[in-house]
């Protein structure tokens, strides 16, 4: 009954919407998904309202009208991303429009010459903004506001001077030029010419911004001028060029506008800046800078243009129209601000999702309990090696020459040599957090490095990467292709490295949080040096930690820390690829597993199960609230101050246990037998210990048992 | 359910209500520097000094007297079937002894002379301290009507408020209940001017004062509220008072106190020794709950780890302001201080948690 | 800020710093006043009919509306904000008042209704900025568009031009009347300037605005309710803008809502920044507004007499404003270290 | 050749075009009638009328709604379209160039039968209008002629208005009047066709009279506030100003106010022009404005509809006809101001007229 009950509870907590949501929000494309949704809705809603909205020629017409603001939106987007803003786009737009008409109508330039000229002038005007904002460090908003007024005034003046000429030059009422007309009316495969150009430009811009150094600089500057400057980016220059580009893009739009309408109106581009601003913000380009892409800007412009255009075509009166636009703008910016402000906080809030785990009643380890786990003092007089010379040797291992290696917090592999291990040197500096280790056939040291992956160290101390990613699980929302917390490894006779990844949801230093969550977040991965391929072979394990190849080399043992189980994964034989439980419900939290000389296995315990913690494991919501409301330093923990080492046999019977009453080996995360001695390491210990084992084979060494005598 | 709602609505502000150990309560190691008068003495609970400077200790099932230059000599002066607790002299020279579950005993020249175990509306289950006013009437802090002093933590984890303040009149040998529904009244003392009565309530972390002439709930005057620990006994000092805090509050315990489902299941199914609760001593048994801060790194337990047990004596001045404090921190071994007395310049403390009698300089706080 | 610019000063030796030191000895108001005098002198010499008492009075009169607007804006800018919806709100509300009077409502009740509307908008602005934390620029930009659309659609029946009906000729006194030969607009300007000056310099709330504008976080830490303060600022700004709009409407006996599309709001910002109320907040005073107003007034008046077109006027204005902004950044350089993100 | 003469020629040219157009159009109707084999009876006419009009759509793109001028157009078109069973659509770009372009192309896309465009300037919509005609839509331009001449132009004859304004000013300030002869011109939008023509007309007259000095000619962007301030300045500078000419009465009211404030209403002749809404007549009553040339926007609205009806019945292809209907212009002064203006905003009963559902005969074959 209770079994069934447990099962049900497990199911109930297995899948969690909050977990799904948290991992969803983590996705970078989430920022883009919202504007996209809005866009689709808007198109459907208004499209259904306006008659024959989707008929090809109408669509083409609309698209043509969208394109020119589209360019301006791109310009606005670039400036916003760089942490600025360009309100003078409208003015520039008008000037360029007028200029190109002047050149075509009055001076009769060929269109092919007009375009570059216009772009050049646009760049020039942008350069003015850029110089003021970038180098003189004026405030973007006011500066561009002023230049906007100035540009507008200039347009007016030009207009007074030339508009009548353009207008009254009767014979050139319509400036005839195939190129010009193509720009204005032509289309390519049914797509209006300016739309084609817009898409091309947007694509190039996207690639440049998101995939090239200059682009990254723009994002960096927008994300934070200070940091950008501190990392040595030339902020001034970057900003300058951003505004130049903004000018060019605007100019491009204006030329197309001129080609389409042939109108030198001084009202041209009135309110275009607002339109563009609205668009890009709606598209999810943050006004706080450093966020957004050209693609999103285009989405935004589509949204805005659909709305305004539809409102106009529905004959909505102008006032209501502007009211709606204003509300949309307000809404968009509000969302934008709030989204950025709260996104990460809310992810933090809901990321940890504890699940239900019911452990069987544990054997009593207390003194006088008479169980195999009964507390004893067998580790009391262990010799200490490298006392206070070593910071947390998670794993220890010895090579054929009897040198002792420890993987320590600083990211080193520390080596002790000499007959009393008095000589200490740093064998290799890998970085990350080196954890489990194993020697391969050629005496390369294979190391699991927390936060980095699986690395190898040649006998001469040269470090080389073996793998740091595996095949992604497509059914999972969270990208688990990177290896975040490789924990312990062992090597099969065929040279394949089997290693455990404790959790894919948390970083190295967050492992206790995973303990609170207690989800099957871990997995067993196999790396084959021969083919250099990495493959996940077992998923959904609860913090798999120790990995040890069975003596016969036909199966591997996996220790699940929080589940207190030892599993066996068959590499060959009838049960090949199958998993079976060897031991379940130990009273201790399992860490590394290693071979013993007598054909049994050593198992290190990182800590003890306590009754209250077991109870907490059966009350996920309690743990959730604890993680939320209690300061991390006061969280309930497994008792990691009393570690021990136990020995068990192939059948999974626990044979004996070793305890330290002094607490010098507060917790033991690893142990190796070597020449009749047992060496002890601990994740937070300040020493390596060793004790003489009664009745152990004094000749036995790890490498021999794996790769035979040399 | 409501608590759940409250949690979600009000962001559990109560979680952050524990004041930091700061200012006059800044942790130090002064208790660790005390001289050990006796060790391996069986869980001493309270101390009392007589006019000749002899030290009376309630320990195990008896009262012993320590005397001599450095208190090296000792004599058993009374035996009980139940562990004795709070000690105080009655003006008539008899020693008032609180007995676990058995109320009060007055010990005179001929040993136990008088017993008081029923008080008006029920047995005195948990007499923590008894103190006599100058007029000879005895005020008794009866912690709870459910458990004896030994099981104080049951009372805490059951969130009971059944404590009483009783007054016993030797003349008429009448007992009356002055106050009820207190949350574990622990220490009771008469102010220096003899005009008012001081009372500590452990579970509400308060020290309050009542005018001796008129003790009613209405006349309560809270002197200190929201202490960072659970106040125990309070005794007069030269120009002030000593107050023991026998254990500290921790976020985890406060949290568990709000988690009814978990708490009840824990109390139902788990050995009390391994509950999440404050204790007088800790660290011996490895099935005890462990908190993140406790994890040893490089073989060291951090002194600032969350205290399951702690040693703390606070010094109050005439105006009941805390002026200083003696500490024994988490990594120390002199925890659970329940009794304290001052004699001359010396301060004697009983560490019930670690079964020690300690002597320090009273001026040190 | 000052300190850091001081450091800048020390760090950069050379002619620039010398000039800067010289300039720094003057406050920006003083500089502007000087410039104004220069302009006045030039105009008086080269433009006949400028230096007449009558013209100067006209100059004052024409500037008073802009001046009133600017004082309102000044309050917000001192608090490190900006209100681009001020003119819009004021104008449409005033138009509504005219409409109401046209529909037969009494002057006072109409004006009070309009005021209520404006206060509401001010509070909403403040809320958006203080509580939803939308940058002022965008919040007021958007709210301006909203208010314009809302009032025009629901209250003005889409009419652009609104007139003071014959029944309410008294209303015209506000803009056209004279007291002791001084036109009412000038008097309103004076009074408001006085009140706001007292508010900013004598009342604790006024001082708080400076504190908040100078360093919002510090202000919050010292226990000033920064958010309510902001709401207060934007409400005040809107209300003062409303007064300006009323005066404007009354002086031409009509109001065209399209003034919203004009560059008036930019003129207001121009006056404020020019006068030395830096956009970094916490600087300047009503006096700065007066100085700025004087300069712009002189310029515009002179340009009108010189018969320059609107376009030319705008060009000149924008150049002057550019100069002002440069001066501002030169005197109070933006401190890259403390500059907040999105603070554009 | 010099500007004014060229202009005058143009205008006369326009008038001739107009006359020719009308005759052409009449002949067309005759032709059409013949083809339709109509005997000439009213019923037959009615049939032809209904057939060619009913259910046809007419689209209107003003600069913006909400001013008397465009309001009255909108009103009349709405009403008359309803009367003859046509569908009337309006899209309001509210002074926004892109928007009005969008509106036009939207109408083209939706395929209306008649398109009425109020052009912001001389060639904003030119290209689109040509496109519309190519697509088989009749295009009527109002008040502001674009440099692409479409089927019909309905609107004020700015040039002649300008001439007449100048004449009035001459009469008031010219030779022998003994006035200073100083004249201020308050322009509107310098690039709008109306403005250009009218001002040129005025100048062409005034410049032949040396005694007249144009002391100021500034653009007020149709904004009464700007005109007010400008005028105030000008008056201070030229206290002996003789007359002011405004292009648009509504905005010129600002200048008039300024004159009133300066108490120079009697001295300064205020000449302006416009569509003739009631505010103007009030102003004339009040003596703010002296002479007002009213091109009667309500009538223009009617003309637009008339032109639309003609085109639809004429059987012409879009782009064939070139017709100009210059609006009749009335000069309003104090004498006739009481009855020469239309109320705006329109009174209820006028709005009621829009709500009527007119009865229609079925179209009989």
PDB file of N, CA, C and O in Angstrom, chain A residues 366 375 391 608-612 615 619 622 625-626 629 632-639 641-642 663 684-686, chain B residues 4 7 12 16 250-252 255 259 262 265-266 270 274 286-298 306:
ATOM      1  N   UNK A 366      24.465   3.735  14.987  1.00  0.00           N
ATOM      2  CA  UNK A 366      24.912   4.253  16.278  1.00  0.00           C
ATOM      3  C   UNK A 366      25.680   3.192  17.055  1.00  0.00           C
ATOM      4  O   UNK A 366      25.469   1.984  16.841  1.00  0.00           O
ATOM      5  N   UNK A 375      29.120   2.240  14.643  1.00  0.00           N
ATOM      6  CA  UNK A 375      30.186   3.217  14.761  1.00  0.00           C
ATOM      7  C   UNK A 375      31.416   2.581  15.408  1.00  0.00           C
ATOM      8  O   UNK A 375      31.304   1.843  16.375  1.00  0.00           O
ATOM      9  N   UNK A 391      43.776  21.221  -0.204  1.00  0.00           N
ATOM     10  CA  UNK A 391      42.469  21.793   0.086  1.00  0.00           C
ATOM     11  C   UNK A 391      41.394  20.952  -0.608  1.00  0.00           C
ATOM     12  O   UNK A 391      41.080  21.136  -1.771  1.00  0.00           O
ATOM     13  N   UNK A 608      25.913  11.168   6.445  1.00  0.00           N
ATOM     14  CA  UNK A 608      24.989  10.233   7.063  1.00  0.00           C
ATOM     15  C   UNK A 608      23.557  10.688   6.852  1.00  0.00           C
ATOM     16  O   UNK A 608      23.278  11.886   6.888  1.00  0.00           O
ATOM     17  N   UNK A 609      22.688   9.716   6.663  1.00  0.00           N
ATOM     18  CA  UNK A 609      21.267  10.074   6.657  1.00  0.00           C
ATOM     19  C   UNK A 609      20.833  10.416   8.074  1.00  0.00           C
ATOM     20  O   UNK A 609      21.222   9.740   9.027  1.00  0.00           O
ATOM     21  N   UNK A 610      20.092  11.486   8.236  1.00  0.00           N
ATOM     22  CA  UNK A 610      19.524  11.799   9.546  1.00  0.00           C
ATOM     23  C   UNK A 610      18.010  11.667   9.446  1.00  0.00           C
ATOM     24  O   UNK A 610      17.439  11.930   8.370  1.00  0.00           O
ATOM     25  N   UNK A 611      17.352  11.291  10.543  1.00  0.00           N
ATOM     26  CA  UNK A 611      15.892  11.080  10.477  1.00  0.00           C
ATOM     27  C   UNK A 611      15.157  12.308   9.940  1.00  0.00           C
ATOM     28  O   UNK A 611      14.290  12.195   9.085  1.00  0.00           O
ATOM     29  N   UNK A 612      15.555  13.516  10.417  1.00  0.00           N
ATOM     30  CA  UNK A 612      14.804  14.703   9.989  1.00  0.00           C
ATOM     31  C   UNK A 612      14.998  14.939   8.505  1.00  0.00           C
ATOM     32  O   UNK A 612      14.073  15.345   7.810  1.00  0.00           O
ATOM     33  N   UNK A 615      12.862  12.615   6.567  1.00  0.00           N
ATOM     34  CA  UNK A 615      11.483  13.085   6.609  1.00  0.00           C
ATOM     35  C   UNK A 615      11.297  14.229   5.609  1.00  0.00           C
ATOM     36  O   UNK A 615      10.342  14.260   4.828  1.00  0.00           O
ATOM     37  N   UNK A 619       8.842  15.319   2.078  1.00  0.00           N
ATOM     38  CA  UNK A 619       7.963  16.496   2.064  1.00  0.00           C
ATOM     39  C   UNK A 619       8.539  17.592   1.172  1.00  0.00           C
ATOM     40  O   UNK A 619       9.153  18.550   1.649  1.00  0.00           O
ATOM     41  N   UNK A 622       7.804  21.253   1.885  1.00  0.00           N
ATOM     42  CA  UNK A 622       8.553  21.755   3.037  1.00  0.00           C
ATOM     43  C   UNK A 622       9.933  22.227   2.593  1.00  0.00           C
ATOM     44  O   UNK A 622      10.361  23.337   2.875  1.00  0.00           O
ATOM     45  N   UNK A 625       9.799  25.460   0.565  1.00  0.00           N
ATOM     46  CA  UNK A 625       9.663  26.675   1.386  1.00  0.00           C
ATOM     47  C   UNK A 625      10.952  26.948   2.150  1.00  0.00           C
ATOM     48  O   UNK A 625      11.384  28.080   2.289  1.00  0.00           O
ATOM     49  N   UNK A 626      11.618  25.881   2.576  1.00  0.00           N
ATOM     50  CA  UNK A 626      12.859  26.094   3.320  1.00  0.00           C
ATOM     51  C   UNK A 626      13.875  26.802   2.419  1.00  0.00           C
ATOM     52  O   UNK A 626      14.469  27.809   2.790  1.00  0.00           O
ATOM     53  N   UNK A 629      12.730  30.441   2.142  1.00  0.00           N
ATOM     54  CA  UNK A 629      12.606  31.375   3.261  1.00  0.00           C
ATOM     55  C   UNK A 629      13.762  31.307   4.244  1.00  0.00           C
ATOM     56  O   UNK A 629      13.970  32.228   5.015  1.00  0.00           O
ATOM     57  N   UNK A 632      20.476  30.233   3.172  1.00  0.00           N
ATOM     58  CA  UNK A 632      21.170  28.996   2.765  1.00  0.00           C
ATOM     59  C   UNK A 632      22.064  28.424   3.857  1.00  0.00           C
ATOM     60  O   UNK A 632      22.161  27.219   4.010  1.00  0.00           O
ATOM     61  N   UNK A 633      22.678  29.307   4.653  1.00  0.00           N
ATOM     62  CA  UNK A 633      23.595  28.802   5.668  1.00  0.00           C
ATOM     63  C   UNK A 633      22.863  27.985   6.732  1.00  0.00           C
ATOM     64  O   UNK A 633      23.480  27.262   7.493  1.00  0.00           O
ATOM     65  N   UNK A 634      21.526  28.144   6.787  1.00  0.00           N
ATOM     66  CA  UNK A 634      20.787  27.427   7.837  1.00  0.00           C
ATOM     67  C   UNK A 634      19.942  26.298   7.276  1.00  0.00           C
ATOM     68  O   UNK A 634      19.104  25.737   7.967  1.00  0.00           O
ATOM     69  N   UNK A 635      20.109  25.996   5.977  1.00  0.00           N
ATOM     70  CA  UNK A 635      19.333  24.893   5.404  1.00  0.00           C
ATOM     71  C   UNK A 635      19.646  23.605   6.136  1.00  0.00           C
ATOM     72  O   UNK A 635      20.749  23.407   6.645  1.00  0.00           O
ATOM     73  N   UNK A 636      18.658  22.743   6.150  1.00  0.00           N
ATOM     74  CA  UNK A 636      18.847  21.406   6.696  1.00  0.00           C
ATOM     75  C   UNK A 636      19.715  20.615   5.712  1.00  0.00           C
ATOM     76  O   UNK A 636      19.522  20.692   4.502  1.00  0.00           O
ATOM     77  N   UNK A 637      20.697  19.902   6.245  1.00  0.00           N
ATOM     78  CA  UNK A 637      21.653  19.181   5.412  1.00  0.00           C
ATOM     79  C   UNK A 637      21.684  17.724   5.832  1.00  0.00           C
ATOM     80  O   UNK A 637      21.329  17.398   6.954  1.00  0.00           O
ATOM     81  N   UNK A 638      22.140  16.861   4.943  1.00  0.00           N
ATOM     82  CA  UNK A 638      22.551  15.546   5.441  1.00  0.00           C
ATOM     83  C   UNK A 638      23.761  15.752   6.350  1.00  0.00           C
ATOM     84  O   UNK A 638      24.479  16.733   6.221  1.00  0.00           O
ATOM     85  N   UNK A 639      23.945  14.847   7.268  1.00  0.00           N
ATOM     86  CA  UNK A 639      25.034  15.036   8.220  1.00  0.00           C
ATOM     87  C   UNK A 639      26.370  14.719   7.558  1.00  0.00           C
ATOM     88  O   UNK A 639      26.810  13.572   7.495  1.00  0.00           O
ATOM     89  N   UNK A 641      29.231  15.688   8.529  1.00  0.00           N
ATOM     90  CA  UNK A 641      30.376  15.798   9.447  1.00  0.00           C
ATOM     91  C   UNK A 641      30.856  14.448   9.947  1.00  0.00           C
ATOM     92  O   UNK A 641      31.820  14.380  10.692  1.00  0.00           O
ATOM     93  N   UNK A 642      30.174  13.407   9.561  1.00  0.00           N
ATOM     94  CA  UNK A 642      30.577  12.072  10.007  1.00  0.00           C
ATOM     95  C   UNK A 642      30.627  11.130   8.825  1.00  0.00           C
ATOM     96  O   UNK A 642      29.649  10.480   8.498  1.00  0.00           O
ATOM     97  N   UNK A 663      36.648  12.872  13.825  1.00  0.00           N
ATOM     98  CA  UNK A 663      36.084  13.817  12.868  1.00  0.00           C
ATOM     99  C   UNK A 663      37.132  14.485  12.016  1.00  0.00           C
ATOM    100  O   UNK A 663      36.876  15.528  11.388  1.00  0.00           O
ATOM    101  N   UNK A 684      36.029  18.386   1.528  1.00  0.00           N
ATOM    102  CA  UNK A 684      36.385  19.579   2.292  1.00  0.00           C
ATOM    103  C   UNK A 684      37.498  19.310   3.291  1.00  0.00           C
ATOM    104  O   UNK A 684      37.731  20.144   4.163  1.00  0.00           O
ATOM    105  N   UNK A 685      38.160  18.177   3.155  1.00  0.00           N
ATOM    106  CA  UNK A 685      39.186  17.863   4.164  1.00  0.00           C
ATOM    107  C   UNK A 685      40.489  18.590   3.875  1.00  0.00           C
ATOM    108  O   UNK A 685      40.757  19.006   2.745  1.00  0.00           O
ATOM    109  N   UNK A 686      41.292  18.714   4.926  1.00  0.00           N
ATOM    110  CA  UNK A 686      42.564  19.411   4.782  1.00  0.00           C
ATOM    111  C   UNK A 686      43.722  18.424   4.796  1.00  0.00           C
ATOM    112  O   UNK A 686      44.830  18.768   5.151  1.00  0.00           O
TER     113      UNK A 686
ATOM    114  N   UNK B   4      -0.210  28.641   5.643  1.00  0.00           N
ATOM    115  CA  UNK B   4       0.285  28.557   4.264  1.00  0.00           C
ATOM    116  C   UNK B   4      -0.063  29.841   3.516  1.00  0.00           C
ATOM    117  O   UNK B   4       0.767  30.483   2.894  1.00  0.00           O
ATOM    118  N   UNK B   7       1.956  32.671   4.686  1.00  0.00           N
ATOM    119  CA  UNK B   7       3.305  32.621   4.115  1.00  0.00           C
ATOM    120  C   UNK B   7       3.311  33.231   2.729  1.00  0.00           C
ATOM    121  O   UNK B   7       4.109  34.102   2.404  1.00  0.00           O
ATOM    122  N   UNK B  12       6.488  35.753   4.824  1.00  0.00           N
ATOM    123  CA  UNK B  12       7.158  35.172   5.971  1.00  0.00           C
ATOM    124  C   UNK B  12       8.093  36.146   6.657  1.00  0.00           C
ATOM    125  O   UNK B  12       9.243  35.850   6.919  1.00  0.00           O
ATOM    126  N   UNK B  16      12.433  36.698   9.383  1.00  0.00           N
ATOM    127  CA  UNK B  16      13.562  37.613   9.509  1.00  0.00           C
ATOM    128  C   UNK B  16      13.495  38.365  10.824  1.00  0.00           C
ATOM    129  O   UNK B  16      14.147  39.370  11.014  1.00  0.00           O
ATOM    130  N   UNK B 250      16.997  29.800  15.969  1.00  0.00           N
ATOM    131  CA  UNK B 250      17.580  29.726  14.627  1.00  0.00           C
ATOM    132  C   UNK B 250      16.449  29.819  13.597  1.00  0.00           C
ATOM    133  O   UNK B 250      15.298  29.481  13.892  1.00  0.00           O
ATOM    134  N   UNK B 251      16.812  30.265  12.428  1.00  0.00           N
ATOM    135  CA  UNK B 251      15.797  30.389  11.370  1.00  0.00           C
ATOM    136  C   UNK B 251      15.137  29.049  11.098  1.00  0.00           C
ATOM    137  O   UNK B 251      13.940  28.963  10.882  1.00  0.00           O
ATOM    138  N   UNK B 252      15.959  27.999  11.151  1.00  0.00           N
ATOM    139  CA  UNK B 252      15.400  26.686  10.816  1.00  0.00           C
ATOM    140  C   UNK B 252      14.334  26.301  11.829  1.00  0.00           C
ATOM    141  O   UNK B 252      13.239  25.888  11.468  1.00  0.00           O
ATOM    142  N   UNK B 255      11.330  28.287  11.398  1.00  0.00           N
ATOM    143  CA  UNK B 255      10.657  27.834  10.188  1.00  0.00           C
ATOM    144  C   UNK B 255       9.856  26.569  10.467  1.00  0.00           C
ATOM    145  O   UNK B 255       8.668  26.479  10.154  1.00  0.00           O
ATOM    146  N   UNK B 259       5.875  25.150  10.186  1.00  0.00           N
ATOM    147  CA  UNK B 259       5.548  24.044   9.277  1.00  0.00           C
ATOM    148  C   UNK B 259       4.837  22.943  10.051  1.00  0.00           C
ATOM    149  O   UNK B 259       5.440  21.930  10.431  1.00  0.00           O
ATOM    150  N   UNK B 262       5.039  19.132   8.880  1.00  0.00           N
ATOM    151  CA  UNK B 262       6.350  18.536   9.093  1.00  0.00           C
ATOM    152  C   UNK B 262       6.607  18.343  10.585  1.00  0.00           C
ATOM    153  O   UNK B 262       7.036  17.286  11.033  1.00  0.00           O
ATOM    154  N   UNK B 265       4.675  15.449  12.082  1.00  0.00           N
ATOM    155  CA  UNK B 265       5.196  14.157  11.617  1.00  0.00           C
ATOM    156  C   UNK B 265       6.529  13.865  12.313  1.00  0.00           C
ATOM    157  O   UNK B 265       6.786  12.750  12.783  1.00  0.00           O
ATOM    158  N   UNK B 266       7.364  14.904  12.433  1.00  0.00           N
ATOM    159  CA  UNK B 266       8.666  14.732  13.071  1.00  0.00           C
ATOM    160  C   UNK B 266       8.478  14.271  14.515  1.00  0.00           C
ATOM    161  O   UNK B 266       9.075  13.276  14.947  1.00  0.00           O
ATOM    162  N   UNK B 270       9.928  10.564  15.131  1.00  0.00           N
ATOM    163  CA  UNK B 270      11.381  10.642  15.313  1.00  0.00           C
ATOM    164  C   UNK B 270      11.736  10.818  16.785  1.00  0.00           C
ATOM    165  O   UNK B 270      11.039  11.513  17.530  1.00  0.00           O
ATOM    166  N   UNK B 274      16.680  13.754  18.043  1.00  0.00           N
ATOM    167  CA  UNK B 274      17.082  14.094  16.673  1.00  0.00           C
ATOM    168  C   UNK B 274      16.133  15.070  16.007  1.00  0.00           C
ATOM    169  O   UNK B 274      16.170  15.277  14.804  1.00  0.00           O
ATOM    170  N   UNK B 286      25.618  11.630  15.903  1.00  0.00           N
ATOM    171  CA  UNK B 286      25.650  12.028  14.505  1.00  0.00           C
ATOM    172  C   UNK B 286      24.341  11.799  13.777  1.00  0.00           C
ATOM    173  O   UNK B 286      24.263  11.949  12.587  1.00  0.00           O
ATOM    174  N   UNK B 287      23.296  11.448  14.503  1.00  0.00           N
ATOM    175  CA  UNK B 287      21.992  11.455  13.844  1.00  0.00           C
ATOM    176  C   UNK B 287      21.259  12.772  14.073  1.00  0.00           C
ATOM    177  O   UNK B 287      20.156  12.976  13.591  1.00  0.00           O
ATOM    178  N   UNK B 288      21.895  13.649  14.834  1.00  0.00           N
ATOM    179  CA  UNK B 288      21.316  14.972  15.030  1.00  0.00           C
ATOM    180  C   UNK B 288      21.207  15.684  13.684  1.00  0.00           C
ATOM    181  O   UNK B 288      22.037  15.473  12.801  1.00  0.00           O
ATOM    182  N   UNK B 289      20.168  16.531  13.556  1.00  0.00           N
ATOM    183  CA  UNK B 289      20.090  17.305  12.310  1.00  0.00           C
ATOM    184  C   UNK B 289      21.314  18.191  12.155  1.00  0.00           C
ATOM    185  O   UNK B 289      21.888  18.644  13.141  1.00  0.00           O
ATOM    186  N   UNK B 290      21.701  18.388  10.883  1.00  0.00           N
ATOM    187  CA  UNK B 290      22.856  19.229  10.615  1.00  0.00           C
ATOM    188  C   UNK B 290      22.450  20.297   9.614  1.00  0.00           C
ATOM    189  O   UNK B 290      21.685  20.027   8.698  1.00  0.00           O
ATOM    190  N   UNK B 291      22.917  21.507   9.850  1.00  0.00           N
ATOM    191  CA  UNK B 291      22.576  22.600   8.941  1.00  0.00           C
ATOM    192  C   UNK B 291      23.792  22.969   8.111  1.00  0.00           C
ATOM    193  O   UNK B 291      24.932  22.678   8.490  1.00  0.00           O
ATOM    194  N   UNK B 292      23.503  23.641   6.976  1.00  0.00           N
ATOM    195  CA  UNK B 292      24.577  23.906   6.018  1.00  0.00           C
ATOM    196  C   UNK B 292      25.791  24.495   6.715  1.00  0.00           C
ATOM    197  O   UNK B 292      26.925  24.073   6.504  1.00  0.00           O
ATOM    198  N   UNK B 293      25.546  25.442   7.605  1.00  0.00           N
ATOM    199  CA  UNK B 293      26.655  26.142   8.237  1.00  0.00           C
ATOM    200  C   UNK B 293      27.523  25.246   9.076  1.00  0.00           C
ATOM    201  O   UNK B 293      28.665  25.554   9.374  1.00  0.00           O
ATOM    202  N   UNK B 294      26.965  24.072   9.446  1.00  0.00           N
ATOM    203  CA  UNK B 294      27.728  23.198  10.333  1.00  0.00           C
ATOM    204  C   UNK B 294      28.808  22.409   9.615  1.00  0.00           C
ATOM    205  O   UNK B 294      29.705  21.892  10.246  1.00  0.00           O
ATOM    206  N   UNK B 295      28.649  22.307   8.287  1.00  0.00           N
ATOM    207  CA  UNK B 295      29.553  21.405   7.565  1.00  0.00           C
ATOM    208  C   UNK B 295      30.994  21.804   7.832  1.00  0.00           C
ATOM    209  O   UNK B 295      31.387  22.952   7.658  1.00  0.00           O
ATOM    210  N   UNK B 296      31.783  20.810   8.281  1.00  0.00           N
ATOM    211  CA  UNK B 296      33.189  21.085   8.558  1.00  0.00           C
ATOM    212  C   UNK B 296      33.923  21.315   7.247  1.00  0.00           C
ATOM    213  O   UNK B 296      33.724  20.576   6.274  1.00  0.00           O
ATOM    214  N   UNK B 297      34.723  22.368   7.195  1.00  0.00           N
ATOM    215  CA  UNK B 297      35.620  22.508   6.044  1.00  0.00           C
ATOM    216  C   UNK B 297      37.034  22.567   6.569  1.00  0.00           C
ATOM    217  O   UNK B 297      37.306  23.252   7.550  1.00  0.00           O
ATOM    218  N   UNK B 298      37.895  21.799   5.917  1.00  0.00           N
ATOM    219  CA  UNK B 298      39.288  21.686   6.345  1.00  0.00           C
ATOM    220  C   UNK B 298      39.337  21.337   7.834  1.00  0.00           C
ATOM    221  O   UNK B 298      40.130  21.888   8.585  1.00  0.00           O
ATOM    222  N   UNK B 306      24.900  27.964  12.508  1.00  0.00           N
ATOM    223  CA  UNK B 306      23.643  28.119  13.249  1.00  0.00           C
ATOM    224  C   UNK B 306      23.668  27.291  14.535  1.00  0.00           C
ATOM    225  O   UNK B 306      23.972  26.106  14.496  1.00  0.00           O
TER     226      UNK B 306
END
